[in-house]
PDB file of C-alpha atoms and ligand atoms in Angstrom:
ATOM      1  CA  MET A   1      53.231 145.287 186.610  1.00 98.00           C
ATOM      2  CA  LYS A   2      54.495 141.619 188.026  1.00 98.00           C
ATOM      3  CA  VAL A   3      54.107 140.868 191.579  1.00 98.00           C
ATOM      4  CA  ILE A   4      56.966 138.061 192.907  1.00 98.00           C
ATOM      5  CA  ASN A   5      55.703 137.047 195.966  1.00 98.00           C
ATOM      6  CA  SER A   6      58.871 134.549 197.045  1.00 97.00           C
ATOM      7  CA  SER A   7      62.795 135.026 196.577  1.00 98.00           C
ATOM      8  CA  LYS A   8      62.657 131.547 194.758  1.00 98.00           C
ATOM      9  CA  GLU A   9      60.770 133.087 191.376  1.00 98.00           C
ATOM     10  CA  PHE A  10      63.934 135.545 190.631  1.00 98.00           C
ATOM     11  CA  ASP A  11      65.613 132.280 189.357  1.00 96.00           C
ATOM     12  CA  LEU A  12      63.017 131.833 187.008  1.00 97.00           C
ATOM     13  CA  ILE A  13      62.530 135.090 185.587  1.00 98.00           C
ATOM     14  CA  SER A  14      64.844 136.907 182.717  1.00 97.00           C
ATOM     15  CA  PHE A  15      64.690 140.405 183.326  1.00 98.00           C
ATOM     16  CA  ASP A  16      65.809 142.893 180.812  1.00 98.00           C
ATOM     17  CA  SER A  17      69.441 144.667 181.829  1.00 98.00           C
ATOM     18  CA  PRO A  18      70.242 146.836 183.106  1.00 98.00           C
ATOM     19  CA  VAL A  19      68.037 146.176 186.075  1.00 98.00           C
ATOM     20  CA  ALA A  20      67.095 148.926 188.493  1.00 99.00           C
ATOM     21  CA  PHE A  21      66.031 148.335 192.016  1.00 99.00           C
ATOM     22  CA  VAL A  22      63.756 150.614 194.388  1.00 99.00           C
ATOM     23  CA  PRO A  23      63.415 148.938 197.832  1.00 99.00           C
ATOM     24  CA  THR A  24      60.925 150.484 200.191  1.00 98.00           C
ATOM     25  CA  MET A  25      58.787 150.071 203.129  1.00 98.00           C
ATOM     26  CA  GLY A  26      55.480 151.114 201.401  1.00 98.00           C
ATOM     27  CA  ASN A  27      53.202 153.742 202.058  1.00 97.00           C
ATOM     28  CA  LEU A  28      54.574 155.559 198.664  1.00 98.00           C
ATOM     29  CA  HIS A  29      54.698 159.135 198.389  1.00 98.00           C
ATOM     30  CA  GLU A  30      56.669 161.082 195.858  1.00 98.00           C
ATOM     31  CA  GLY A  31      59.750 160.614 197.637  1.00 98.00           C
ATOM     32  CA  HIS A  32      59.446 157.097 196.687  1.00 98.00           C
ATOM     33  CA  LEU A  33      58.116 157.721 193.182  1.00 98.00           C
ATOM     34  CA  THR A  34      60.677 160.207 192.228  1.00 98.00           C
ATOM     35  CA  LEU A  35      63.101 157.174 192.510  1.00 99.00           C
ATOM     36  CA  VAL A  36      61.096 154.793 190.497  1.00 99.00           C
ATOM     37  CA  ARG A  37      60.670 157.311 187.597  1.00 98.00           C
ATOM     38  CA  TYR A  38      64.090 157.906 187.325  1.00 99.00           C
ATOM     39  CA  ALA A  39      64.563 154.068 187.106  1.00 99.00           C
ATOM     40  CA  LYS A  40      62.403 153.957 184.405  1.00 98.00           C
ATOM     41  CA  LYS A  41      63.663 156.524 182.363  1.00 98.00           C
ATOM     42  CA  ASN A  42      67.057 155.181 182.572  1.00 98.00           C
ATOM     43  CA  TYR A  43      66.907 151.175 182.722  1.00 99.00           C
ATOM     44  CA  SER A  44      65.273 148.360 181.447  1.00 98.00           C
ATOM     45  CA  ASP A  45      63.834 146.851 184.198  1.00 98.00           C
ATOM     46  CA  VAL A  46      62.224 148.256 187.110  1.00 99.00           C
ATOM     47  CA  ILE A  47      61.851 146.048 190.360  1.00 99.00           C
ATOM     48  CA  THR A  48      60.449 148.113 193.629  1.00 99.00           C
ATOM     49  CA  SER A  49      59.801 146.177 196.598  1.00 99.00           C
ATOM     50  CA  ILE A  50      57.875 146.774 199.545  1.00 98.00           C
ATOM     51  CA  PHE A  51      58.831 145.085 202.792  1.00 98.00           C
ATOM     52  CA  ILE A  52      58.505 146.546 206.556  1.00 98.00           C
ATOM     53  CA  ASN A  53      61.887 145.509 207.519  1.00 98.00           C
ATOM     54  CA  PRO A  54      61.719 144.385 211.055  1.00 98.00           C
ATOM     55  CA  LEU A  55      65.419 144.212 211.825  1.00 98.00           C
ATOM     56  CA  GLN A  56      65.976 147.949 211.262  1.00 98.00           C
ATOM     57  CA  PHE A  57      62.924 148.855 214.394  1.00 97.00           C
ATOM     58  CA  GLY A  58      63.759 149.325 217.983  1.00 96.00           C
ATOM     59  CA  LYS A  59      61.699 147.946 220.879  1.00 94.00           C
ATOM     60  CA  ASN A  60      59.881 151.246 221.321  1.00 91.00           C
ATOM     61  CA  GLU A  61      59.844 152.292 217.396  1.00 94.00           C
ATOM     62  CA  ASP A  62      56.601 152.208 215.317  1.00 91.00           C
ATOM     63  CA  PHE A  63      57.394 148.485 213.707  1.00 96.00           C
ATOM     64  CA  SER A  64      53.828 147.325 214.118  1.00 95.00           C
ATOM     65  CA  SER A  65      52.046 150.673 213.561  1.00 94.00           C
ATOM     66  CA  TYR A  66      54.048 151.550 210.428  1.00 94.00           C
ATOM     67  CA  PRO A  67      51.484 152.685 207.987  1.00 94.00           C
ATOM     68  CA  LYS A  68      50.317 149.831 205.226  1.00 96.00           C
ATOM     69  CA  THR A  69      48.328 150.971 202.178  1.00 97.00           C
ATOM     70  CA  LEU A  70      49.459 148.386 199.809  1.00 98.00           C
ATOM     71  CA  THR A  71      46.400 148.642 197.362  1.00 98.00           C
ATOM     72  CA  HIS A  72      47.305 152.426 196.667  1.00 98.00           C
ATOM     73  CA  ASP A  73      50.973 151.857 196.590  1.00 98.00           C
ATOM     74  CA  ILE A  74      50.266 149.341 193.647  1.00 98.00           C
ATOM     75  CA  LYS A  75      48.054 151.718 192.012  1.00 98.00           C
ATOM     76  CA  LEU A  76      51.010 154.216 192.121  1.00 98.00           C
ATOM     77  CA  LEU A  77      53.119 151.849 190.933  1.00 99.00           C
ATOM     78  CA  GLU A  78      51.224 150.956 188.237  1.00 98.00           C
ATOM     79  CA  ASN A  79      50.552 154.237 187.030  1.00 98.00           C
ATOM     80  CA  LEU A  80      54.686 154.920 186.639  1.00 98.00           C
ATOM     81  CA  ASP A  81      54.466 151.433 184.380  1.00 98.00           C
ATOM     82  CA  CYS A  82      57.203 149.685 186.902  1.00 99.00           C
ATOM     83  CA  ASP A  83      57.987 146.457 185.781  1.00 99.00           C
ATOM     84  CA  TYR A  84      57.929 144.460 189.022  1.00 99.00           C
ATOM     85  CA  LEU A  85      56.686 144.401 192.621  1.00 99.00           C
ATOM     86  CA  PHE A  86      58.202 142.328 195.337  1.00 99.00           C
ATOM     87  CA  LEU A  87      56.645 141.648 198.164  1.00 98.00           C
ATOM     88  CA  PRO A  88      58.693 139.248 199.767  1.00 98.00           C
ATOM     89  CA  GLU A  89      57.471 136.291 201.821  1.00 98.00           C
ATOM     90  CA  ASP A  90      57.038 136.399 205.262  1.00 96.00           C
ATOM     91  CA  ASN A  91      60.311 135.059 206.614  1.00 97.00           C
ATOM     92  CA  PHE A  92      62.436 137.173 204.801  1.00 98.00           C
ATOM     93  CA  ALA A  93      64.185 138.904 207.529  1.00 98.00           C
ATOM     94  CA  GLU A  94      64.872 135.601 209.308  1.00 98.00           C
ATOM     95  CA  ASN A  95      68.123 133.760 209.768  1.00 98.00           C
ATOM     96  CA  LEU A  96      70.158 136.534 208.412  1.00 98.00           C
ATOM     97  CA  ILE A  97      73.502 137.094 209.696  1.00 98.00           C
ATOM     98  CA  SER A  98      73.890 140.923 211.012  1.00 98.00           C
ATOM     99  CA  ILE A  99      76.091 142.945 209.196  1.00 98.00           C
ATOM    100  CA  LYS A 100      77.891 145.609 211.231  1.00 98.00           C
ATOM    101  CA  PRO A 101      77.926 149.252 209.097  1.00 98.00           C
ATOM    102  CA  LYS A 102      80.529 151.860 209.353  1.00 98.00           C
ATOM    103  CA  PHE A 103      79.443 155.220 209.727  1.00 98.00           C
ATOM    104  CA  ALA A 104      77.016 153.824 212.019  1.00 98.00           C
ATOM    105  CA  ASP A 105      77.909 155.371 215.783  1.00 98.00           C
ATOM    106  CA  VAL A 106      76.933 158.538 214.996  1.00 98.00           C
ATOM    107  CA  LEU A 107      73.501 160.717 214.212  1.00 98.00           C
ATOM    108  CA  CYS A 108      70.850 158.416 213.691  1.00 98.00           C
ATOM    109  CA  GLY A 109      73.014 155.224 215.149  1.00 98.00           C
ATOM    110  CA  ILE A 110      73.115 157.103 218.376  1.00 98.00           C
ATOM    111  CA  SER A 111      69.107 156.952 219.073  1.00 95.00           C
ATOM    112  CA  ARG A 112      68.692 154.234 216.812  1.00 97.00           C
ATOM    113  CA  PRO A 113      71.541 151.522 217.511  1.00 96.00           C
ATOM    114  CA  ILE A 114      70.811 148.642 215.744  1.00 97.00           C
ATOM    115  CA  HIS A 115      68.801 150.517 212.547  1.00 98.00           C
ATOM    116  CA  PHE A 116      71.601 150.708 210.432  1.00 98.00           C
ATOM    117  CA  GLN A 117      72.978 147.387 210.990  1.00 98.00           C
ATOM    118  CA  GLY A 118      69.182 146.056 210.178  1.00 98.00           C
ATOM    119  CA  VAL A 119      69.212 148.434 207.226  1.00 98.00           C
ATOM    120  CA  LEU A 120      72.151 146.849 206.017  1.00 98.00           C
ATOM    121  CA  THR A 121      71.371 143.538 206.503  1.00 98.00           C
ATOM    122  CA  ILE A 122      68.315 143.319 204.518  1.00 98.00           C
ATOM    123  CA  ILE A 123      69.594 145.580 202.007  1.00 99.00           C
ATOM    124  CA  ASP A 124      72.419 142.728 201.382  1.00 98.00           C
ATOM    125  CA  LYS A 125      70.006 139.888 201.173  1.00 98.00           C
ATOM    126  CA  PHE A 126      67.627 141.938 198.814  1.00 98.00           C
ATOM    127  CA  ILE A 127      70.853 142.701 196.463  1.00 98.00           C
ATOM    128  CA  LYS A 128      71.845 138.996 196.482  1.00 98.00           C
ATOM    129  CA  VAL A 129      68.169 137.782 195.448  1.00 98.00           C
ATOM    130  CA  ILE A 130      67.651 140.308 193.023  1.00 98.00           C
ATOM    131  CA  LYS A 131      71.425 141.192 191.448  1.00 98.00           C
ATOM    132  CA  PRO A 132      70.268 144.362 190.224  1.00 98.00           C
ATOM    133  CA  ASP A 133      72.790 146.458 188.486  1.00 98.00           C
ATOM    134  CA  VAL A 134      71.747 149.500 190.123  1.00 99.00           C
ATOM    135  CA  CYS A 135      70.235 150.591 193.330  1.00 99.00           C
ATOM    136  CA  LEU A 136      68.770 153.616 194.279  1.00 99.00           C
ATOM    137  CA  PHE A 137      68.067 155.789 197.673  1.00 99.00           C
ATOM    138  CA  GLY A 138      67.234 158.930 198.664  1.00 98.00           C
ATOM    139  CA  LEU A 139      69.430 161.307 200.167  1.00 98.00           C
ATOM    140  CA  LYS A 140      66.739 161.968 202.784  1.00 98.00           C
ATOM    141  CA  ASP A 141      68.338 159.357 204.709  1.00 98.00           C
ATOM    142  CA  TYR A 142      71.645 160.636 203.965  1.00 98.00           C
ATOM    143  CA  GLN A 143      73.316 158.438 206.376  1.00 98.00           C
ATOM    144  CA  GLN A 144      71.901 155.222 205.000  1.00 98.00           C
ATOM    145  CA  GLN A 145      72.804 155.609 201.611  1.00 98.00           C
ATOM    146  CA  LEU A 146      76.561 156.369 202.428  1.00 98.00           C
ATOM    147  CA  ILE A 147      76.630 153.396 205.107  1.00 98.00           C
ATOM    148  CA  ILE A 148      75.290 151.343 201.606  1.00 98.00           C
ATOM    149  CA  LYS A 149      77.849 152.817 199.543  1.00 98.00           C
ATOM    150  CA  ASP A 150      80.462 152.076 201.722  1.00 98.00           C
ATOM    151  CA  TYR A 151      79.714 148.536 202.106  1.00 98.00           C
ATOM    152  CA  VAL A 152      78.873 147.345 198.357  1.00 98.00           C
ATOM    153  CA  ASN A 153      82.355 149.446 197.659  1.00 98.00           C
ATOM    154  CA  THR A 154      84.269 147.191 200.414  1.00 98.00           C
ATOM    155  CA  LYS A 155      82.817 144.126 199.622  1.00 98.00           C
ATOM    156  CA  LYS A 156      82.798 144.911 195.657  1.00 98.00           C
ATOM    157  CA  ILE A 157      79.673 143.738 194.736  1.00 98.00           C
ATOM    158  CA  ARG A 158      79.012 144.772 191.569  1.00 98.00           C
ATOM    159  CA  THR A 159      75.627 146.514 192.168  1.00 98.00           C
ATOM    160  CA  LYS A 160      76.154 150.554 191.767  1.00 98.00           C
ATOM    161  CA  ILE A 161      74.328 152.717 194.285  1.00 99.00           C
ATOM    162  CA  ILE A 162      72.598 155.868 193.020  1.00 98.00           C
ATOM    163  CA  SER A 163      71.455 158.555 195.597  1.00 98.00           C
ATOM    164  CA  LEU A 164      69.055 160.880 194.172  1.00 98.00           C
ATOM    165  CA  PRO A 165      67.823 164.351 195.647  1.00 98.00           C
ATOM    166  CA  THR A 166      65.036 164.918 198.468  1.00 98.00           C
ATOM    167  CA  VAL A 167      61.568 165.388 198.048  1.00 98.00           C
ATOM    168  CA  ARG A 168      59.616 167.736 199.945  1.00 98.00           C
ATOM    169  CA  GLU A 169      56.533 168.950 200.570  1.00 98.00           C
ATOM    170  CA  LYS A 170      55.464 172.891 200.001  1.00 97.00           C
ATOM    171  CA  SER A 171      56.375 173.536 203.600  1.00 97.00           C
ATOM    172  CA  GLY A 172      60.065 172.305 202.783  1.00 98.00           C
ATOM    173  CA  LEU A 173      59.174 169.410 204.999  1.00 98.00           C
ATOM    174  CA  ALA A 174      60.892 166.602 203.343  1.00 98.00           C
ATOM    175  CA  MET A 175      58.447 163.981 202.164  1.00 98.00           C
ATOM    176  CA  SER A 176      58.353 160.809 204.897  1.00 98.00           C
ATOM    177  CA  SER A 177      55.430 158.092 205.574  1.00 94.00           C
ATOM    178  CA  ARG A 178      55.477 159.467 208.942  1.00 94.00           C
ATOM    179  CA  ASN A 179      54.662 162.515 208.018  1.00 96.00           C
ATOM    180  CA  ASN A 180      51.159 160.934 207.895  1.00 94.00           C
ATOM    181  CA  TYR A 181      51.323 161.110 211.363  1.00 94.00           C
ATOM    182  CA  LEU A 182      51.037 164.846 211.418  1.00 97.00           C
ATOM    183  CA  SER A 183      47.740 167.024 210.469  1.00 98.00           C
ATOM    184  CA  PRO A 184      48.394 169.569 207.625  1.00 98.00           C
ATOM    185  CA  SER A 185      48.824 172.702 209.914  1.00 98.00           C
ATOM    186  CA  GLU A 186      51.703 170.405 211.728  1.00 98.00           C
ATOM    187  CA  ARG A 187      53.198 169.525 208.451  1.00 98.00           C
ATOM    188  CA  LYS A 188      53.594 173.096 207.442  1.00 98.00           C
ATOM    189  CA  HIS A 189      54.878 174.212 210.905  1.00 98.00           C
ATOM    190  CA  CYS A 190      57.370 171.179 210.226  1.00 98.00           C
ATOM    191  CA  GLY A 191      58.553 173.000 207.359  1.00 98.00           C
ATOM    192  CA  LYS A 192      60.401 174.897 209.807  1.00 98.00           C
ATOM    193  CA  ILE A 193      63.240 172.535 210.109  1.00 98.00           C
ATOM    194  CA  PHE A 194      64.225 172.768 206.458  1.00 98.00           C
ATOM    195  CA  ALA A 195      64.293 176.544 206.983  1.00 98.00           C
ATOM    196  CA  CYS A 196      66.487 175.669 209.915  1.00 98.00           C
ATOM    197  CA  ILE A 197      69.133 174.080 208.336  1.00 98.00           C
ATOM    198  CA  GLU A 198      68.650 176.217 204.695  1.00 98.00           C
ATOM    199  CA  ASN A 199      70.082 178.840 206.783  1.00 97.00           C
ATOM    200  CA  LEU A 200      72.323 177.621 208.340  1.00 97.00           C
ATOM    201  CA  SER A 201      73.563 176.535 204.981  1.00 96.00           C
ATOM    202  CA  LYS A 202      73.613 180.030 203.445  1.00 95.00           C
ATOM    203  CA  ASP A 203      75.706 181.201 206.476  1.00 94.00           C
ATOM    204  CA  LEU A 204      78.116 178.291 206.319  1.00 94.00           C
ATOM    205  CA  ARG A 205      78.923 179.232 202.105  1.00 93.00           C
ATOM    206  CA  GLU A 206      78.987 183.111 203.546  1.00 91.00           C
ATOM    207  CA  SER A 207      81.415 182.297 206.281  1.00 86.00           C
ATOM    208  CA  LYS A 208      83.291 179.631 204.553  1.00 68.00           C
ATOM    209  CA  THR A 209      85.754 179.281 207.972  1.00 70.00           C
ATOM    210  CA  LEU A 210      85.443 176.376 210.084  1.00 70.00           C
ATOM    211  CA  SER A 211      85.239 178.336 213.200  1.00 71.00           C
ATOM    212  CA  THR A 212      81.648 178.943 212.678  1.00 85.00           C
ATOM    213  CA  VAL A 213      80.506 175.644 213.017  1.00 94.00           C
ATOM    214  CA  GLU A 214      80.054 175.682 216.465  1.00 94.00           C
ATOM    215  CA  SER A 215      77.898 178.840 216.916  1.00 94.00           C
ATOM    216  CA  LEU A 216      76.017 177.559 213.914  1.00 96.00           C
ATOM    217  CA  LYS A 217      74.808 174.625 215.223  1.00 97.00           C
ATOM    218  CA  THR A 218      73.909 177.008 218.835  1.00 96.00           C
ATOM    219  CA  LYS A 219      71.726 178.887 216.261  1.00 96.00           C
ATOM    220  CA  GLY A 220      70.193 176.310 214.755  1.00 98.00           C
ATOM    221  CA  LEU A 221      69.227 174.683 218.304  1.00 98.00           C
ATOM    222  CA  ILE A 222      67.952 177.976 219.870  1.00 98.00           C
ATOM    223  CA  HIS A 223      65.723 178.074 216.769  1.00 98.00           C
ATOM    224  CA  LEU A 224      64.167 175.075 216.834  1.00 98.00           C
ATOM    225  CA  LYS A 225      63.850 174.890 220.596  1.00 98.00           C
ATOM    226  CA  LYS A 226      62.110 178.223 219.972  1.00 98.00           C
ATOM    227  CA  ASN A 227      59.342 176.415 217.836  1.00 98.00           C
ATOM    228  CA  ASP A 228      58.891 173.481 219.688  1.00 98.00           C
ATOM    229  CA  PHE A 229      61.028 170.799 218.406  1.00 98.00           C
ATOM    230  CA  GLU A 230      62.457 168.237 220.516  1.00 98.00           C
ATOM    231  CA  ILE A 231      66.248 167.649 219.777  1.00 98.00           C
ATOM    232  CA  ASP A 232      67.500 164.360 218.815  1.00 98.00           C
ATOM    233  CA  TYR A 233      70.640 166.084 217.117  1.00 98.00           C
ATOM    234  CA  LEU A 234      71.984 168.988 214.983  1.00 98.00           C
ATOM    235  CA  GLU A 235      75.126 168.130 213.631  1.00 98.00           C
ATOM    236  CA  ILE A 236      77.758 169.786 210.939  1.00 97.00           C
ATOM    237  CA  LEU A 237      80.061 167.084 210.411  1.00 98.00           C
ATOM    238  CA  ASP A 238      82.268 165.892 207.192  1.00 98.00           C
ATOM    239  CA  ALA A 239      79.892 164.402 204.771  1.00 98.00           C
ATOM    240  CA  ASP A 240      82.452 162.198 202.830  1.00 98.00           C
ATOM    241  CA  ASP A 241      82.934 160.114 206.335  1.00 98.00           C
ATOM    242  CA  LEU A 242      80.503 161.635 209.078  1.00 98.00           C
ATOM    243  CA  SER A 243      83.568 162.656 210.808  1.00 98.00           C
ATOM    244  CA  PHE A 244      84.827 165.975 212.783  1.00 96.00           C
ATOM    245  CA  VAL A 245      85.049 168.792 209.892  1.00 95.00           C
ATOM    246  CA  THR A 246      88.433 170.006 209.810  1.00 93.00           C
ATOM    247  CA  LYS A 247      90.188 172.177 208.016  1.00 91.00           C
ATOM    248  CA  LYS A 248      90.497 169.971 205.053  1.00 93.00           C
ATOM    249  CA  THR A 249      86.505 169.063 204.758  1.00 94.00           C
ATOM    250  CA  MET A 250      85.275 169.910 201.440  1.00 94.00           C
ATOM    251  CA  ASN A 251      81.926 168.897 201.507  1.00 97.00           C
ATOM    252  CA  PHE A 252      79.996 169.714 205.038  1.00 97.00           C
ATOM    253  CA  LEU A 253      76.655 167.620 206.086  1.00 98.00           C
ATOM    254  CA  ILE A 254      73.989 169.644 208.055  1.00 98.00           C
ATOM    255  CA  ALA A 255      71.843 167.099 209.618  1.00 98.00           C
ATOM    256  CA  VAL A 256      69.335 167.028 211.977  1.00 98.00           C
ATOM    257  CA  ALA A 257      67.038 164.736 213.469  1.00 98.00           C
ATOM    258  CA  VAL A 258      63.862 166.225 216.028  1.00 98.00           C
ATOM    259  CA  LYS A 259      60.721 165.464 217.555  1.00 98.00           C
ATOM    260  CA  TYR A 260      57.864 166.937 217.072  1.00 98.00           C
ATOM    261  CA  ARG A 261      54.648 165.933 218.654  1.00 97.00           C
ATOM    262  CA  LYS A 262      56.347 162.687 219.284  1.00 95.00           C
ATOM    263  CA  VAL A 263      56.847 161.816 215.312  1.00 96.00           C
ATOM    264  CA  ARG A 264      60.445 161.534 214.572  1.00 97.00           C
ATOM    265  CA  LEU A 265      61.600 163.370 211.232  1.00 98.00           C
ATOM    266  CA  ILE A 266      64.900 163.695 209.788  1.00 98.00           C
ATOM    267  CA  ASP A 267      66.518 165.990 207.043  1.00 98.00           C
ATOM    268  CA  ASN A 268      69.952 167.071 205.812  1.00 99.00           C
ATOM    269  CA  ILE A 269      71.743 169.316 203.510  1.00 98.00           C
ATOM    270  CA  VAL A 270      75.121 169.131 202.017  1.00 98.00           C
ATOM    271  CA  VAL A 271      77.145 172.303 201.791  1.00 97.00           C
ATOM    272  CA  SER A 272      80.281 172.013 199.210  1.00 96.00           C
ATOM    273  CA  LEU A 273      82.932 174.744 199.507  1.00 88.00           C
TER     274      LEU A 273
HETATM  275  P1  LIG B   1      61.393 153.989 202.949  1.00 56.88           P
HETATM  276  O1  LIG B   1      60.038 153.357 202.667  1.00 56.88           O
HETATM  277  O2  LIG B   1      61.376 155.313 203.939  1.00 56.88           O
HETATM  278  O3  LIG B   1      62.312 152.968 203.478  1.00 56.88           O
HETATM  279  O4  LIG B   1      62.270 154.448 201.806  1.00 56.88           O
HETATM  280  C1  LIG B   1      62.597 153.929 200.612  1.00 56.88           C
HETATM  281  C2  LIG B   1      63.507 154.932 200.009  1.00 56.88           C
HETATM  282  O5  LIG B   1      62.826 155.944 199.435  1.00 56.88           O
HETATM  283  C3  LIG B   1      64.818 155.208 200.946  1.00 56.88           C
HETATM  284  O6  LIG B   1      65.539 155.012 199.949  1.00 56.88           O
HETATM  285  C4  LIG B   1      64.549 156.728 201.139  1.00 56.88           C
HETATM  286  O7  LIG B   1      65.589 157.411 201.270  1.00 56.88           O
HETATM  287  C5  LIG B   1      63.708 157.544 199.662  1.00 56.88           C
HETATM  288  N1  LIG B   1      63.078 158.479 200.164  1.00 56.88           N
HETATM  289  C6  LIG B   1      62.099 158.600 201.152  1.00 56.88           C
HETATM  290  N2  LIG B   1      61.423 159.774 201.381  1.00 56.88           N
HETATM  291  C7  LIG B   1      62.452 160.451 200.395  1.00 56.88           C
HETATM  292  C8  LIG B   1      62.060 161.658 199.969  1.00 56.88           C
HETATM  293  N3  LIG B   1      61.336 162.667 200.944  1.00 56.88           N
HETATM  294  N4  LIG B   1      62.946 162.226 198.996  1.00 56.88           N
HETATM  295  C9  LIG B   1      63.607 161.105 198.202  1.00 56.88           C
HETATM  296  N5  LIG B   1      63.678 159.844 198.726  1.00 56.88           N
HETATM  297  C10 LIG B   1      63.268 159.826 199.598  1.00 56.88           C
END
């Protein structure tokens, strides 16, 4: 695996196309590795980046303490035969014009007001520097991939955005670098987050009616609070544009964000009726 340490190097390398790009913040786990594995299987050259993007963290968030495990990450990527690792220069996120995203005023955008603007601004820079044929994201961050897909479509950028399913721990907890802040028994307990939205998705499928949406939300909230989760949100929205569900809604997004022992955890399920 070749390590690329500066954006300028991209002008000097002739990649084998199609080129797939997997942006990450490191501390790699099976969620990230699934994206790299998929990329290796389907594209000629795979570039993974590790960059903790300062633009997407709020003032009281965990930017400075975000877990850094570069040596281990490199081993994991080498095991997958990833072709290139891009470690951007320190000033990579400096002097960029912020890009205002669509779909950012709901769900995580409420408690993390600058987050998606920071994500979109850095992804736009990555795409301009790397010019990949495809860019891979995880559905665990549903709102993120929707925002990026919308941006790429609106701006007619030729990079295709591909989203892959959420990879979970045995308990059902969605894999996340932040799970490392929890003990094994706490992680097991947090499997109840997925169990809760899975239950709601079954109810929604069976009822097939809009009128149940509010009562399902109430049921989920009670269940999560009873299990010591501090709720940021539990929402059922139209998965296509994050608007309120209507009679026309075909795809429902059940999305949740909670804190457990101060650790923020998110998850979601899409239900297509
Ligand atoms: P991050 O390092 O948290 O920025 O994540 C990098 C990429 O990995 C993003 O596209 C995430 O959506 C994706 N990702 C993170 N966790 C998971 C997971 N459990 N399953 C699938 N994709 C994931």
